[in-house]
PDB file of C-alpha atoms in Angstrom:
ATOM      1  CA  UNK A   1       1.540  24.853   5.312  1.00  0.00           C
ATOM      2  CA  UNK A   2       0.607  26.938   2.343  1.00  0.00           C
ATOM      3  CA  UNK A   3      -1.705  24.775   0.486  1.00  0.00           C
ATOM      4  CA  UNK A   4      -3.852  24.439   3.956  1.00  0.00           C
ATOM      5  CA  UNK A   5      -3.527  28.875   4.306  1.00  0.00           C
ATOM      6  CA  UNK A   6      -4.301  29.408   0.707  1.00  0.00           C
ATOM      7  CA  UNK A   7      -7.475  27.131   1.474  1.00  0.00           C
ATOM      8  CA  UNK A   8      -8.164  29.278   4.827  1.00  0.00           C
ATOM      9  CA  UNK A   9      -7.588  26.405   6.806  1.00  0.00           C
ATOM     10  CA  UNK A  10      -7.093  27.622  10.597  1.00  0.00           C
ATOM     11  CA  UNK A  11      -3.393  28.302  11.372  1.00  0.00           C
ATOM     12  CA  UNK A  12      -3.230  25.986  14.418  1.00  0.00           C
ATOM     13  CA  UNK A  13      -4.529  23.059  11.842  1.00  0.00           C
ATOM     14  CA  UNK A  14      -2.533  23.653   9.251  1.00  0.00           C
ATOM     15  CA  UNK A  15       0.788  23.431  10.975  1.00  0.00           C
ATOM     16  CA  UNK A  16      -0.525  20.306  13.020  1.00  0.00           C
ATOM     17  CA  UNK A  17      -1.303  18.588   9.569  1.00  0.00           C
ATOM     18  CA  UNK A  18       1.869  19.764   8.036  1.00  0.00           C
ATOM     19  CA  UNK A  19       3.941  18.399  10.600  1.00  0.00           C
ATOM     20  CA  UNK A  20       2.060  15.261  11.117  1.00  0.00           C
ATOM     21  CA  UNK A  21       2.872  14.795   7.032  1.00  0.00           C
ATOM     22  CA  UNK A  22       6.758  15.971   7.764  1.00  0.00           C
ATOM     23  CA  UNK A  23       6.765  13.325  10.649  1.00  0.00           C
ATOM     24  CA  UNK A  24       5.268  10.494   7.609  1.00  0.00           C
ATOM     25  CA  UNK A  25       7.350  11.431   5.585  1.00  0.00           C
ATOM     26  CA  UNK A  26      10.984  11.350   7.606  1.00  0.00           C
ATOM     27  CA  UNK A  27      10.987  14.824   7.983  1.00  0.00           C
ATOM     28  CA  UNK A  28      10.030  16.182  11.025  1.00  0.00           C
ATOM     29  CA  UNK A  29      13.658  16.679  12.664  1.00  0.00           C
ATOM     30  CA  UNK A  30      14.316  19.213   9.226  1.00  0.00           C
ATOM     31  CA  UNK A  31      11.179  21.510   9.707  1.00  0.00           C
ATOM     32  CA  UNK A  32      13.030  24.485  10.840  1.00  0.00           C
ATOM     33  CA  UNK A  33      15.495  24.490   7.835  1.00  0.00           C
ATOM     34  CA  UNK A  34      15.361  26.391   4.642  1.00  0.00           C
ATOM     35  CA  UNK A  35      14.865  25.030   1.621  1.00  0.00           C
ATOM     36  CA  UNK A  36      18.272  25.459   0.384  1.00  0.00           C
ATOM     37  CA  UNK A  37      19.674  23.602   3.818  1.00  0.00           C
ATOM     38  CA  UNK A  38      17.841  21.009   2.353  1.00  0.00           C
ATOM     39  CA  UNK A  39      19.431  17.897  -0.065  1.00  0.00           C
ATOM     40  CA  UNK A  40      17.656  17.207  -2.703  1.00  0.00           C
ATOM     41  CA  UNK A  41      16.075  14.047  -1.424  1.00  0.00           C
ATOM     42  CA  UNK A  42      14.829  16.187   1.517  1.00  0.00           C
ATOM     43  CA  UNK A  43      13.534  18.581  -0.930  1.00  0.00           C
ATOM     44  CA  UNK A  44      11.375  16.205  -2.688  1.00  0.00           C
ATOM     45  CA  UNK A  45       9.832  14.690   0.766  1.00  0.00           C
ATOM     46  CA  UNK A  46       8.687  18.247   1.490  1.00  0.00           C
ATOM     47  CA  UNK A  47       7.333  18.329  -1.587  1.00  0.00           C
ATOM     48  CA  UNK A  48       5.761  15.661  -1.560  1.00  0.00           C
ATOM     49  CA  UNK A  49       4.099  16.601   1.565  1.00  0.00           C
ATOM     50  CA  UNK A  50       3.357  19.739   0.403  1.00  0.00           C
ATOM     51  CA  UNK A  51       1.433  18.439  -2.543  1.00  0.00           C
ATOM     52  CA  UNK A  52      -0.668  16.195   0.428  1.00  0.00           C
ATOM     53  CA  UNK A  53      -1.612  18.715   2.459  1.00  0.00           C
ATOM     54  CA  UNK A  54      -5.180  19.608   1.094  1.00  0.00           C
ATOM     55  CA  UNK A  55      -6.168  15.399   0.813  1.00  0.00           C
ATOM     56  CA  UNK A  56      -5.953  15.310  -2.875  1.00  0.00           C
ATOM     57  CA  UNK A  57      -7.299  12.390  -4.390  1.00  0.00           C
ATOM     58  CA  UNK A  58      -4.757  12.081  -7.081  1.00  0.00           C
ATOM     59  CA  UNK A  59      -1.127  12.829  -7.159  1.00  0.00           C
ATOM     60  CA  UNK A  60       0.384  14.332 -10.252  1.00  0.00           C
ATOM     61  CA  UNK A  61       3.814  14.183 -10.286  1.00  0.00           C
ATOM     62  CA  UNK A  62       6.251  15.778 -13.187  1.00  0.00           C
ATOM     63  CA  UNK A  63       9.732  13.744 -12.879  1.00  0.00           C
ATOM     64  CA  UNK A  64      10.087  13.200  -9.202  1.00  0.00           C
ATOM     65  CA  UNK A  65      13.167  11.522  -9.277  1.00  0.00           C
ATOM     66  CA  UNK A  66      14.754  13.354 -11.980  1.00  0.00           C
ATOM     67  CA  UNK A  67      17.281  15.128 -10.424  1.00  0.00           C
ATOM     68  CA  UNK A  68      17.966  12.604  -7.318  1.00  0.00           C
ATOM     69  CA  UNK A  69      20.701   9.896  -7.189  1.00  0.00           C
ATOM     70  CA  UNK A  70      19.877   6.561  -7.663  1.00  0.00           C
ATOM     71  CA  UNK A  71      19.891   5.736  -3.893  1.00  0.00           C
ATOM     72  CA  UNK A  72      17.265   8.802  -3.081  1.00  0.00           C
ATOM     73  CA  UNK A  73      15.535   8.193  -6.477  1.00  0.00           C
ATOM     74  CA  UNK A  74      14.821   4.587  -5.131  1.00  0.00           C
ATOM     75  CA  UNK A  75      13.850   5.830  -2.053  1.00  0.00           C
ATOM     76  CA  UNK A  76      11.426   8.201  -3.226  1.00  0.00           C
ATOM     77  CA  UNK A  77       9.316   5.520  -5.662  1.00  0.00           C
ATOM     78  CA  UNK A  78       8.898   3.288  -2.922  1.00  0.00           C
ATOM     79  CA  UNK A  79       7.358   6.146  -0.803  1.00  0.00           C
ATOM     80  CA  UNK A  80       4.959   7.404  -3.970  1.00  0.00           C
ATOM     81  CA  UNK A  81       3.669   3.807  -3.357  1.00  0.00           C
ATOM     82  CA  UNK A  82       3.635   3.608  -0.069  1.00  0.00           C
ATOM     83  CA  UNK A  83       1.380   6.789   0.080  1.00  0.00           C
ATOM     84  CA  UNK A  84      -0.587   5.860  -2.771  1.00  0.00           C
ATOM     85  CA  UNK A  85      -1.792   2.767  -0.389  1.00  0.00           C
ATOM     86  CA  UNK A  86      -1.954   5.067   2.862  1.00  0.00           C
ATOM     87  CA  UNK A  87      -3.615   7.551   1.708  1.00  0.00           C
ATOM     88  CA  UNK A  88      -5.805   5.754  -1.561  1.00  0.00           C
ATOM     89  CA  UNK A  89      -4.033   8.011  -4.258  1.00  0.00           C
ATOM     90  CA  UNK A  90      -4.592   7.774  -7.677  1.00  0.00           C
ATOM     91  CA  UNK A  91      -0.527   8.233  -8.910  1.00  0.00           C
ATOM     92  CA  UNK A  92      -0.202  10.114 -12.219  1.00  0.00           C
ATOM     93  CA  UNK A  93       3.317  10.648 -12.550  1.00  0.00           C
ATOM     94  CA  UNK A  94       5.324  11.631 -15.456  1.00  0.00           C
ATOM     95  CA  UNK A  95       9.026  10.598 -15.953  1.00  0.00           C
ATOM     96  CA  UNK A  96      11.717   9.479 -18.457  1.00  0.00           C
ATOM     97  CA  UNK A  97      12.652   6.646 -16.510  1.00  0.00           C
ATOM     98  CA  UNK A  98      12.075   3.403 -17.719  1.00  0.00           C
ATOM     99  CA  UNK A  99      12.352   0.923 -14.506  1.00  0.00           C
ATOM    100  CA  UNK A 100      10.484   3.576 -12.893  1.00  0.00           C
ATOM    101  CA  UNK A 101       7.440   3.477 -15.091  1.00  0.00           C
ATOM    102  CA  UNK A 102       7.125  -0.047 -15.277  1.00  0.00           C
ATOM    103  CA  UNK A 103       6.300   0.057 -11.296  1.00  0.00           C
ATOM    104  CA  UNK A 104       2.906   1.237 -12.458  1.00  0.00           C
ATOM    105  CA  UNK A 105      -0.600  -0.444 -13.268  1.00  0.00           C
ATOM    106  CA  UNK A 106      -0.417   1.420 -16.332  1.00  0.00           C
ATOM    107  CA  UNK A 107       1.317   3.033 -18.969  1.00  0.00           C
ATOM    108  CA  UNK A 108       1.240   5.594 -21.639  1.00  0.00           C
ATOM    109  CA  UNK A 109       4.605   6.331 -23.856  1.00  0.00           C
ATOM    110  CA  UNK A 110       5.272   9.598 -25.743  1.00  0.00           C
ATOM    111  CA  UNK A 111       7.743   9.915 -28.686  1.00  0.00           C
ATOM    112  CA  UNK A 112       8.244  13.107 -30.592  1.00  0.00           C
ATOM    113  CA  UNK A 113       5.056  14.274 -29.116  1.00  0.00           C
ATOM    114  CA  UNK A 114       2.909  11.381 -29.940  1.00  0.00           C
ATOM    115  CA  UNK A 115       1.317   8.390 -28.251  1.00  0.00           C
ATOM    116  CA  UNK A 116       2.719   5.149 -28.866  1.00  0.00           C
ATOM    117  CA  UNK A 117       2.201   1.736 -28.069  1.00  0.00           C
TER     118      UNK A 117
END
């Protein structure tokens, strides 16, 4: 809820839209539990949630599957799309892995700090 509080968003709405994005996103029956109660496939749905809460229109994303197992990691690219369709996201996501990037429209590739082709 606290993207929706820090942007004064009533109480009441902001926990109806944060467990409306919980329920989207698989998560629903874990909203009582602590982060650390949490795997870290769980932890990345919240944030992803989290990081939907205030209707952005793009979605910047710094490794999201980085420290998830390949079953999760899997898991969690086809939701990025999925959401990127539901909710007409621009995805700008950054991440060392290679089957992962080439799921994307576009790419841009970085080596020792410079662009490449």
């Amino acid at each position: 809820m606290m993207p929706s509080r820090i942007a004064r968003d009533p109480i009441a709405k902001s926990k109806e839209k944060a467990l409306t994005l919980l329920d989207q996103l698989g998560m629903s029956h874990r909203s009582h539990h602590y982060p650390s109660e949490l795997s870290g496939g769980e932890q990345q749905r919240v944030a992803i949630a989290r990081s939907l809460m205030n209707n952005p229109d793009v979605l910047f994303a710094d490794e999201p599957t980085g420290n998830l197992d390949s079953k999760n990691s899997k898991s969690i690219q086809s939701l990025f799309f999925d959401l990127k369709d539901q909710f007409n996201l621009t995805l700008v996501t950054v991440t060392h892995d290679v089957g992962f990037a080439q799921t994307f429209n576009r790419t841009l590739r970085m080596e020792d700090g410079q662009w490449v082709e």
